[in-house]
Amino acid sequence: MHELALSRSIASIVARAAEGRRVAVVELAVGDLRQVVPSTLERCWALLCAGTALEASRLAIRRCPGVIRCDDCGATTRLAELPILRCEACQSTTVHIVSGEEFLVTALQLED
Ligand SMILES: [Zn+2]
């Protein structure tokens, strides 16, 4: 499962960064173009961390919208449910993605 593999990589990043300190919250930025289901990711996280030092931690997931910028007219378009890579202003398809592909651990909240 996609989310389980992601949970494993998050856990290894977090374990390295925490250096033995107890983690309360793992803050994540997840782009809408990543096709990650937050509730599934949270469930996988709980499963994966059960019985480990990260058992008491939870994920705080911030979604980043899919946004493209047009190379022809410079306009930005926020992508709707189905990402169609076309400029809203001039209909050009010469565009690049400026947001939506993130998958980052942005911060850890540690317990005292
Ligand atoms: Zn355009």
Coordinates of C-alpha atoms and ligand atoms in Angstrom, one line a residue:
M1 CA 0.0 0.0 0.0
H2 CA 1.2 3.5 -1.0
E3 CA 0.4 5.1 2.3
L4 CA 2.2 2.4 4.3
A5 CA 5.4 2.9 2.3
L6 CA 5.1 6.6 2.9
S7 CA 4.6 6.0 6.6
R8 CA 7.7 3.9 6.7
S9 CA 9.8 6.7 5.1
I10 CA 8.3 9.3 7.4
A11 CA 9.1 7.1 10.4
S12 CA 12.7 6.8 9.4
I13 CA 13.1 10.5 8.9
V14 CA 11.4 11.3 12.2
A15 CA 13.4 8.7 14.1
R16 CA 16.6 10.2 12.8
A17 CA 15.6 13.8 13.5
A18 CA 14.2 13.1 17.0
E19 CA 17.5 11.5 18.2
G20 CA 15.7 9.6 21.0
R21 CA 13.4 12.4 22.1
R22 CA 9.7 11.7 22.4
V23 CA 7.7 13.0 19.4
A24 CA 4.1 14.3 20.0
V25 CA 3.2 15.6 16.5
V26 CA 4.8 15.1 13.1
E27 CA 3.8 18.0 10.8
L28 CA 3.6 17.1 7.1
A29 CA 3.0 19.1 4.0
V30 CA 1.3 16.9 1.3
G31 CA 0.5 18.1 -2.2
D32 CA -2.9 17.4 -3.6
L33 CA -1.2 15.9 -6.7
R34 CA 0.4 13.2 -4.6
Q35 CA -2.8 11.2 -4.5
V36 CA -2.4 10.6 -0.7
V37 CA -5.5 9.9 1.3
P38 CA -4.9 11.6 4.7
S39 CA -7.2 9.3 6.7
T40 CA -5.4 6.3 5.2
L41 CA -2.0 7.8 5.9
E42 CA -3.1 8.4 9.6
R43 CA -4.3 4.8 9.9
C44 CA -1.1 3.4 8.5
W45 CA 0.9 5.7 10.8
A46 CA -0.9 4.4 13.8
L47 CA -0.4 0.7 12.7
L48 CA 3.3 1.2 11.9
C49 CA 4.1 3.0 15.1
A50 CA 2.2 0.7 17.5
G51 CA 4.7 -0.7 20.0
T52 CA 7.5 1.6 18.9
A53 CA 8.9 4.9 20.4
L54 CA 6.6 6.8 18.0
E55 CA 3.5 5.1 19.3
A56 CA 2.1 8.3 21.1
S57 CA 2.8 10.5 18.1
R58 CA 0.2 11.7 15.6
L59 CA 0.4 13.3 12.1
A60 CA -0.7 16.8 11.4
I61 CA -1.3 16.9 7.6
R62 CA -1.4 20.2 5.7
R63 CA -2.7 19.9 2.2
C64 CA -1.0 22.0 -0.5
P65 CA -3.3 22.8 -3.5
G66 CA -2.3 21.9 -7.0
V67 CA -1.3 25.2 -8.8
I68 CA 0.2 25.7 -12.2
R69 CA 1.8 28.8 -13.8
C70 CA 1.4 29.5 -17.5
D71 CA 4.7 29.9 -19.4
D72 CA 2.9 32.0 -22.1
C73 CA 0.9 34.6 -20.1
G74 CA 2.2 34.1 -16.5
A75 CA -1.2 33.5 -15.0
T76 CA -1.6 30.9 -12.2
T77 CA -4.4 28.4 -12.2
R78 CA -5.6 26.4 -9.2
L79 CA -6.2 22.8 -10.3
A80 CA -9.7 21.4 -9.7
E81 CA -10.6 17.9 -8.6
L82 CA -9.3 16.4 -11.9
P83 CA -6.0 18.1 -12.6
I84 CA -6.0 19.3 -16.2
L85 CA -2.8 21.1 -17.0
R86 CA -4.2 24.0 -18.9
C87 CA -4.0 27.8 -18.2
E88 CA -7.4 29.2 -17.2
A89 CA -6.6 32.6 -18.7
C90 CA -5.3 31.8 -22.2
Q91 CA -5.9 28.0 -22.5
S92 CA -2.2 27.4 -23.1
T93 CA -0.9 24.0 -22.1
T94 CA 2.7 25.3 -21.8
V95 CA 2.5 25.4 -18.0
H96 CA 4.5 24.2 -15.1
I97 CA 3.5 23.0 -11.6
V98 CA 4.3 25.5 -8.8
S99 CA 2.5 23.6 -6.0
G100 CA 0.9 20.3 -5.3
E101 CA 3.8 17.9 -5.5
E102 CA 5.0 18.4 -1.9
F103 CA 5.6 15.5 0.4
L104 CA 7.6 16.9 3.3
V105 CA 8.1 16.5 7.0
T106 CA 8.0 20.2 7.9
A107 CA 8.3 20.1 11.7
L108 CA 8.3 17.9 14.8
Q109 CA 6.6 18.8 18.0
L110 CA 8.5 17.1 20.8
E111 CA 7.2 16.2 24.3
D112 CA 8.8 18.0 27.2
Ligands
ZN1 ZN -1.8 31.5 -19.9

